[in-house]
Amino acid sequence: MQQILVSDTSVLIDLKRGSLLEASFRLAFRFFVPDLLYERELKDWGGEDLTRLGLVIEQLDGAGVSLALAYRKRMPALSLPDCFALALAQIHSWVLLSGDSALSRLATDEEVECHGVLWLLGKMHDANVVSIRKLHNGLTAISQHPRCRLPKTEVRRRLSSYADRLR
């Protein structure tokens, strides 16, 4: 059985920015997003392409919506779609993918396993679904974007490691 990952929008944007989106869907994971997140943030941003790749849109039931609203009340700085993503992961005991540090901290507080883009790049490397060159180029593109929130030290370490393997 494939492990299910619930993604926030920022992870998918980073993967697309690094031309690694399609490769991520070749991993042994199934990618889910809550319906509210899809409708508000992804539908008009390549939503059809994402579903063609295998993205699954999941609806929260009443209890899930209540949980998402409780998260929003607890941390008003989080977007409602992010709260829906966390609630979806929490209810089903799935893994959350997030590029938002506040969302990641709340997930940890709620004992929801949470990872980010760098973890996913490591999985791509381990599964050999992309070349080292593509990982290097992808991480370079992601890290050079002005809105990149990845830890600079870890990005430099990985880029150096990838570059060493390309020599």
PDB file of N, CA and C in Angstrom, residues 65-135:
ATOM      1  N   VAL A  65     -14.020  19.552   9.194  1.00  0.00           N
ATOM      2  CA  VAL A  65     -14.161  21.002   9.041  1.00  0.00           C
ATOM      3  C   VAL A  65     -14.066  21.678  10.411  1.00  0.00           C
ATOM      4  N   SER A  66     -14.718  21.093  11.413  1.00  0.00           N
ATOM      5  CA  SER A  66     -14.650  21.651  12.772  1.00  0.00           C
ATOM      6  C   SER A  66     -13.218  21.668  13.291  1.00  0.00           C
ATOM      7  N   LEU A  67     -12.477  20.599  13.020  1.00  0.00           N
ATOM      8  CA  LEU A  67     -11.081  20.540  13.445  1.00  0.00           C
ATOM      9  C   LEU A  67     -10.266  21.621  12.733  1.00  0.00           C
ATOM     10  N   ALA A  68     -10.479  21.777  11.432  1.00  0.00           N
ATOM     11  CA  ALA A  68      -9.762  22.810  10.673  1.00  0.00           C
ATOM     12  C   ALA A  68     -10.065  24.200  11.224  1.00  0.00           C
ATOM     13  N   LEU A  69     -11.324  24.445  11.535  1.00  0.00           N
ATOM     14  CA  LEU A  69     -11.704  25.752  12.086  1.00  0.00           C
ATOM     15  C   LEU A  69     -11.093  25.971  13.470  1.00  0.00           C
ATOM     16  N   ALA A  70     -10.968  24.900  14.250  1.00  0.00           N
ATOM     17  CA  ALA A  70     -10.321  25.006  15.565  1.00  0.00           C
ATOM     18  C   ALA A  70      -8.837  25.340  15.396  1.00  0.00           C
ATOM     19  N   TYR A  71      -8.187  24.735  14.398  1.00  0.00           N
ATOM     20  CA  TYR A  71      -6.784  25.069  14.121  1.00  0.00           C
ATOM     21  C   TYR A  71      -6.660  26.541  13.740  1.00  0.00           C
ATOM     22  N   ARG A  72      -7.588  27.010  12.927  1.00  0.00           N
ATOM     23  CA  ARG A  72      -7.547  28.413  12.475  1.00  0.00           C
ATOM     24  C   ARG A  72      -7.733  29.361  13.656  1.00  0.00           C
ATOM     25  N   LYS A  73      -8.631  28.992  14.558  1.00  0.00           N
ATOM     26  CA  LYS A  73      -8.860  29.830  15.743  1.00  0.00           C
ATOM     27  C   LYS A  73      -7.613  29.845  16.628  1.00  0.00           C
ATOM     28  N   ARG A  74      -6.970  28.689  16.735  1.00  0.00           N
ATOM     29  CA  ARG A  74      -5.770  28.563  17.563  1.00  0.00           C
ATOM     30  C   ARG A  74      -4.588  29.333  16.964  1.00  0.00           C
ATOM     31  N   MET A  75      -4.490  29.322  15.625  1.00  0.00           N
ATOM     32  CA  MET A  75      -3.384  30.001  14.932  1.00  0.00           C
ATOM     33  C   MET A  75      -3.940  30.819  13.776  1.00  0.00           C
ATOM     34  N   PRO A  76      -4.457  32.006  14.049  1.00  0.00           N
ATOM     35  CA  PRO A  76      -5.092  32.829  13.011  1.00  0.00           C
ATOM     36  C   PRO A  76      -4.174  33.199  11.844  1.00  0.00           C
ATOM     37  N   ALA A  77      -2.864  33.125  12.043  1.00  0.00           N
ATOM     38  CA  ALA A  77      -1.935  33.460  10.956  1.00  0.00           C
ATOM     39  C   ALA A  77      -1.947  32.412   9.846  1.00  0.00           C
ATOM     40  N   LEU A  78      -2.402  31.198  10.161  1.00  0.00           N
ATOM     41  CA  LEU A  78      -2.470  30.149   9.138  1.00  0.00           C
ATOM     42  C   LEU A  78      -3.658  30.401   8.220  1.00  0.00           C
ATOM     43  N   SER A  79      -3.479  30.050   6.958  1.00  0.00           N
ATOM     44  CA  SER A  79      -4.595  30.170   6.020  1.00  0.00           C
ATOM     45  C   SER A  79      -5.594  29.048   6.286  1.00  0.00           C
ATOM     46  N   LEU A  80      -6.829  29.285   5.913  1.00  0.00           N
ATOM     47  CA  LEU A  80      -7.848  28.251   6.067  1.00  0.00           C
ATOM     48  C   LEU A  80      -7.494  27.001   5.253  1.00  0.00           C
ATOM     49  N   PRO A  81      -7.010  27.131   3.997  1.00  0.00           N
ATOM     50  CA  PRO A  81      -6.604  25.929   3.265  1.00  0.00           C
ATOM     51  C   PRO A  81      -5.515  25.128   3.985  1.00  0.00           C
ATOM     52  N   ASP A  82      -4.549  25.810   4.609  1.00  0.00           N
ATOM     53  CA  ASP A  82      -3.515  25.096   5.366  1.00  0.00           C
ATOM     54  C   ASP A  82      -4.121  24.351   6.551  1.00  0.00           C
ATOM     55  N   CYS A  83      -5.075  24.973   7.221  1.00  0.00           N
ATOM     56  CA  CYS A  83      -5.749  24.317   8.348  1.00  0.00           C
ATOM     57  C   CYS A  83      -6.530  23.093   7.873  1.00  0.00           C
ATOM     58  N   PHE A  84      -7.127  23.182   6.698  1.00  0.00           N
ATOM     59  CA  PHE A  84      -7.831  22.029   6.126  1.00  0.00           C
ATOM     60  C   PHE A  84      -6.844  20.903   5.809  1.00  0.00           C
ATOM     61  N   ALA A  85      -5.659  21.258   5.295  1.00  0.00           N
ATOM     62  CA  ALA A  85      -4.652  20.234   4.991  1.00  0.00           C
ATOM     63  C   ALA A  85      -4.221  19.514   6.266  1.00  0.00           C
ATOM     64  N   LEU A  86      -3.962  20.263   7.321  1.00  0.00           N
ATOM     65  CA  LEU A  86      -3.568  19.646   8.590  1.00  0.00           C
ATOM     66  C   LEU A  86      -4.688  18.772   9.138  1.00  0.00           C
ATOM     67  N   ALA A  87      -5.911  19.251   9.077  1.00  0.00           N
ATOM     68  CA  ALA A  87      -7.041  18.455   9.577  1.00  0.00           C
ATOM     69  C   ALA A  87      -7.171  17.154   8.792  1.00  0.00           C
ATOM     70  N   LEU A  88      -7.002  17.216   7.478  1.00  0.00           N
ATOM     71  CA  LEU A  88      -7.092  16.009   6.650  1.00  0.00           C
ATOM     72  C   LEU A  88      -6.012  15.005   7.048  1.00  0.00           C
ATOM     73  N   ALA A  89      -4.791  15.491   7.225  1.00  0.00           N
ATOM     74  CA  ALA A  89      -3.701  14.606   7.646  1.00  0.00           C
ATOM     75  C   ALA A  89      -3.968  14.037   9.036  1.00  0.00           C
ATOM     76  N   GLN A  90      -4.419  14.865   9.956  1.00  0.00           N
ATOM     77  CA  GLN A  90      -4.682  14.435  11.334  1.00  0.00           C
ATOM     78  C   GLN A  90      -5.755  13.354  11.389  1.00  0.00           C
ATOM     79  N   ILE A  91      -6.869  13.588  10.735  1.00  0.00           N
ATOM     80  CA  ILE A  91      -8.010  12.666  10.809  1.00  0.00           C
ATOM     81  C   ILE A  91      -7.659  11.280  10.280  1.00  0.00           C
ATOM     82  N   HIS A  92      -6.866  11.235   9.215  1.00  0.00           N
ATOM     83  CA  HIS A  92      -6.553   9.948   8.579  1.00  0.00           C
ATOM     84  C   HIS A  92      -5.194   9.379   8.990  1.00  0.00           C
ATOM     85  N   SER A  93      -4.481  10.082   9.871  1.00  0.00           N
ATOM     86  CA  SER A  93      -3.122   9.679  10.266  1.00  0.00           C
ATOM     87  C   SER A  93      -2.208   9.590   9.046  1.00  0.00           C
ATOM     88  N   TRP A  94      -2.334  10.579   8.158  1.00  0.00           N
ATOM     89  CA  TRP A  94      -1.482  10.677   6.986  1.00  0.00           C
ATOM     90  C   TRP A  94      -0.358  11.660   7.276  1.00  0.00           C
ATOM     91  N   VAL A  95       0.622  11.688   6.405  1.00  0.00           N
ATOM     92  CA  VAL A  95       1.770  12.583   6.538  1.00  0.00           C
ATOM     93  C   VAL A  95       1.440  13.914   5.866  1.00  0.00           C
ATOM     94  N   LEU A  96       1.809  14.999   6.518  1.00  0.00           N
ATOM     95  CA  LEU A  96       1.612  16.336   5.963  1.00  0.00           C
ATOM     96  C   LEU A  96       2.901  16.806   5.307  1.00  0.00           C
ATOM     97  N   LEU A  97       2.788  17.381   4.123  1.00  0.00           N
ATOM     98  CA  LEU A  97       3.904  18.054   3.462  1.00  0.00           C
ATOM     99  C   LEU A  97       3.639  19.545   3.542  1.00  0.00           C
ATOM    100  N   SER A  98       4.583  20.276   4.097  1.00  0.00           N
ATOM    101  CA  SER A  98       4.364  21.711   4.249  1.00  0.00           C
ATOM    102  C   SER A  98       5.661  22.484   4.121  1.00  0.00           C
ATOM    103  N   GLY A  99       5.554  23.646   3.505  1.00  0.00           N
ATOM    104  CA  GLY A  99       6.671  24.571   3.436  1.00  0.00           C
ATOM    105  C   GLY A  99       6.495  25.740   4.380  1.00  0.00           C
ATOM    106  N   ASP A 100       5.477  25.683   5.205  1.00  0.00           N
ATOM    107  CA  ASP A 100       5.146  26.768   6.131  1.00  0.00           C
ATOM    108  C   ASP A 100       5.588  26.364   7.532  1.00  0.00           C
ATOM    109  N   SER A 101       6.496  27.124   8.114  1.00  0.00           N
ATOM    110  CA  SER A 101       7.046  26.732   9.421  1.00  0.00           C
ATOM    111  C   SER A 101       5.989  26.749  10.522  1.00  0.00           C
ATOM    112  N   ALA A 102       5.055  27.691  10.473  1.00  0.00           N
ATOM    113  CA  ALA A 102       4.001  27.734  11.499  1.00  0.00           C
ATOM    114  C   ALA A 102       3.102  26.508  11.388  1.00  0.00           C
ATOM    115  N   LEU A 103       2.765  26.124  10.173  1.00  0.00           N
ATOM    116  CA  LEU A 103       1.943  24.931   9.965  1.00  0.00           C
ATOM    117  C   LEU A 103       2.701  23.685  10.412  1.00  0.00           C
ATOM    118  N   SER A 104       3.974  23.622  10.103  1.00  0.00           N
ATOM    119  CA  SER A 104       4.793  22.472  10.521  1.00  0.00           C
ATOM    120  C   SER A 104       4.868  22.365  12.041  1.00  0.00           C
ATOM    121  N   ARG A 105       5.021  23.507  12.716  1.00  0.00           N
ATOM    122  CA  ARG A 105       5.062  23.490  14.189  1.00  0.00           C
ATOM    123  C   ARG A 105       3.734  23.011  14.769  1.00  0.00           C
ATOM    124  N   LEU A 106       2.626  23.492  14.210  1.00  0.00           N
ATOM    125  CA  LEU A 106       1.323  23.054  14.696  1.00  0.00           C
ATOM    126  C   LEU A 106       1.139  21.560  14.441  1.00  0.00           C
ATOM    127  N   ALA A 107       1.575  21.089  13.284  1.00  0.00           N
ATOM    128  CA  ALA A 107       1.483  19.658  12.990  1.00  0.00           C
ATOM    129  C   ALA A 107       2.265  18.854  14.024  1.00  0.00           C
ATOM    130  N   THR A 108       3.455  19.303  14.346  1.00  0.00           N
ATOM    131  CA  THR A 108       4.266  18.624  15.358  1.00  0.00           C
ATOM    132  C   THR A 108       3.559  18.637  16.709  1.00  0.00           C
ATOM    133  N   ASP A 109       2.996  19.781  17.075  1.00  0.00           N
ATOM    134  CA  ASP A 109       2.240  19.877  18.332  1.00  0.00           C
ATOM    135  C   ASP A 109       1.070  18.898  18.352  1.00  0.00           C
ATOM    136  N   GLU A 110       0.470  18.678  17.188  1.00  0.00           N
ATOM    137  CA  GLU A 110      -0.682  17.784  17.070  1.00  0.00           C
ATOM    138  C   GLU A 110      -0.275  16.333  16.789  1.00  0.00           C
ATOM    139  N   GLU A 111       1.046  16.082  16.820  1.00  0.00           N
ATOM    140  CA  GLU A 111       1.609  14.750  16.589  1.00  0.00           C
ATOM    141  C   GLU A 111       1.261  14.207  15.207  1.00  0.00           C
ATOM    142  N   VAL A 112       1.271  15.110  14.225  1.00  0.00           N
ATOM    143  CA  VAL A 112       1.095  14.735  12.824  1.00  0.00           C
ATOM    144  C   VAL A 112       2.482  14.761  12.187  1.00  0.00           C
ATOM    145  N   GLU A 113       2.877  13.647  11.587  1.00  0.00           N
ATOM    146  CA  GLU A 113       4.170  13.601  10.911  1.00  0.00           C
ATOM    147  C   GLU A 113       4.168  14.633   9.789  1.00  0.00           C
ATOM    148  N   CYS A 114       5.227  15.429   9.736  1.00  0.00           N
ATOM    149  CA  CYS A 114       5.277  16.525   8.770  1.00  0.00           C
ATOM    150  C   CYS A 114       6.676  16.623   8.175  1.00  0.00           C
ATOM    151  N   HIS A 115       6.728  16.777   6.863  1.00  0.00           N
ATOM    152  CA  HIS A 115       7.993  16.933   6.145  1.00  0.00           C
ATOM    153  C   HIS A 115       7.840  18.046   5.126  1.00  0.00           C
ATOM    154  N   GLY A 116       8.968  18.413   4.510  1.00  0.00           N
ATOM    155  CA  GLY A 116       8.952  19.475   3.518  1.00  0.00           C
ATOM    156  C   GLY A 116       9.579  19.053   2.209  1.00  0.00           C
ATOM    157  N   VAL A 117       9.887  20.043   1.405  1.00  0.00           N
ATOM    158  CA  VAL A 117      10.423  19.820   0.066  1.00  0.00           C
ATOM    159  C   VAL A 117      11.750  19.066   0.113  1.00  0.00           C
ATOM    160  N   LEU A 118      12.631  19.427   1.033  1.00  0.00           N
ATOM    161  CA  LEU A 118      13.940  18.766   1.081  1.00  0.00           C
ATOM    162  C   LEU A 118      13.806  17.279   1.378  1.00  0.00           C
ATOM    163  N   TRP A 119      12.877  16.920   2.234  1.00  0.00           N
ATOM    164  CA  TRP A 119      12.613  15.505   2.520  1.00  0.00           C
ATOM    165  C   TRP A 119      12.163  14.800   1.244  1.00  0.00           C
ATOM    166  N   LEU A 120      11.285  15.453   0.506  1.00  0.00           N
ATOM    167  CA  LEU A 120      10.776  14.865  -0.727  1.00  0.00           C
ATOM    168  C   LEU A 120      11.886  14.728  -1.771  1.00  0.00           C
ATOM    169  N   LEU A 121      12.784  15.710  -1.848  1.00  0.00           N
ATOM    170  CA  LEU A 121      13.915  15.600  -2.769  1.00  0.00           C
ATOM    171  C   LEU A 121      14.803  14.422  -2.379  1.00  0.00           C
ATOM    172  N   GLY A 122      14.976  14.215  -1.084  1.00  0.00           N
ATOM    173  CA  GLY A 122      15.733  13.051  -0.626  1.00  0.00           C
ATOM    174  C   GLY A 122      15.081  11.749  -1.048  1.00  0.00           C
ATOM    175  N   LYS A 123      13.769  11.696  -0.976  1.00  0.00           N
ATOM    176  CA  LYS A 123      13.039  10.501  -1.419  1.00  0.00           C
ATOM    177  C   LYS A 123      13.205  10.301  -2.922  1.00  0.00           C
ATOM    178  N   MET A 124      13.208  11.394  -3.692  1.00  0.00           N
ATOM    179  CA  MET A 124      13.421  11.289  -5.141  1.00  0.00           C
ATOM    180  C   MET A 124      14.805  10.729  -5.428  1.00  0.00           C
ATOM    181  N   HIS A 125      15.790  11.208  -4.674  1.00  0.00           N
ATOM    182  CA  HIS A 125      17.154  10.710  -4.840  1.00  0.00           C
ATOM    183  C   HIS A 125      17.226   9.226  -4.487  1.00  0.00           C
ATOM    184  N   ASP A 126      16.669   8.860  -3.329  1.00  0.00           N
ATOM    185  CA  ASP A 126      16.714   7.469  -2.874  1.00  0.00           C
ATOM    186  C   ASP A 126      16.038   6.519  -3.854  1.00  0.00           C
ATOM    187  N   ALA A 127      14.932   6.963  -4.446  1.00  0.00           N
ATOM    188  CA  ALA A 127      14.172   6.121  -5.378  1.00  0.00           C
ATOM    189  C   ALA A 127      14.713   6.215  -6.804  1.00  0.00           C
ATOM    190  N   ASN A 128      15.690   7.083  -7.003  1.00  0.00           N
ATOM    191  CA  ASN A 128      16.309   7.248  -8.314  1.00  0.00           C
ATOM    192  C   ASN A 128      15.286   7.592  -9.405  1.00  0.00           C
ATOM    193  N   VAL A 129      14.336   8.465  -9.069  1.00  0.00           N
ATOM    194  CA  VAL A 129      13.327   8.855 -10.062  1.00  0.00           C
ATOM    195  C   VAL A 129      13.774  10.051 -10.894  1.00  0.00           C
ATOM    196  N   VAL A 130      14.852  10.719 -10.470  1.00  0.00           N
ATOM    197  CA  VAL A 130      15.440  11.809 -11.246  1.00  0.00           C
ATOM    198  C   VAL A 130      16.958  11.745 -11.109  1.00  0.00           C
ATOM    199  N   SER A 131      17.628  12.352 -12.049  1.00  0.00           N
ATOM    200  CA  SER A 131      19.090  12.383 -12.014  1.00  0.00           C
ATOM    201  C   SER A 131      19.581  13.385 -10.965  1.00  0.00           C
ATOM    202  N   ILE A 132      20.823  13.218 -10.576  1.00  0.00           N
ATOM    203  CA  ILE A 132      21.456  14.168  -9.657  1.00  0.00           C
ATOM    204  C   ILE A 132      21.466  15.557 -10.295  1.00  0.00           C
ATOM    205  N   ARG A 133      21.723  15.623 -11.580  1.00  0.00           N
ATOM    206  CA  ARG A 133      21.732  16.916 -12.271  1.00  0.00           C
ATOM    207  C   ARG A 133      20.370  17.603 -12.165  1.00  0.00           C
ATOM    208  N   LYS A 134      19.299  16.833 -12.355  1.00  0.00           N
ATOM    209  CA  LYS A 134      17.951  17.415 -12.273  1.00  0.00           C
ATOM    210  C   LYS A 134      17.652  17.861 -10.836  1.00  0.00           C
ATOM    211  N   LEU A 135      18.088  17.079  -9.844  1.00  0.00           N
ATOM    212  CA  LEU A 135      17.918  17.500  -8.450  1.00  0.00           C
ATOM    213  C   LEU A 135      18.693  18.787  -8.176  1.00  0.00           C
TER     214      LEU A 135
END
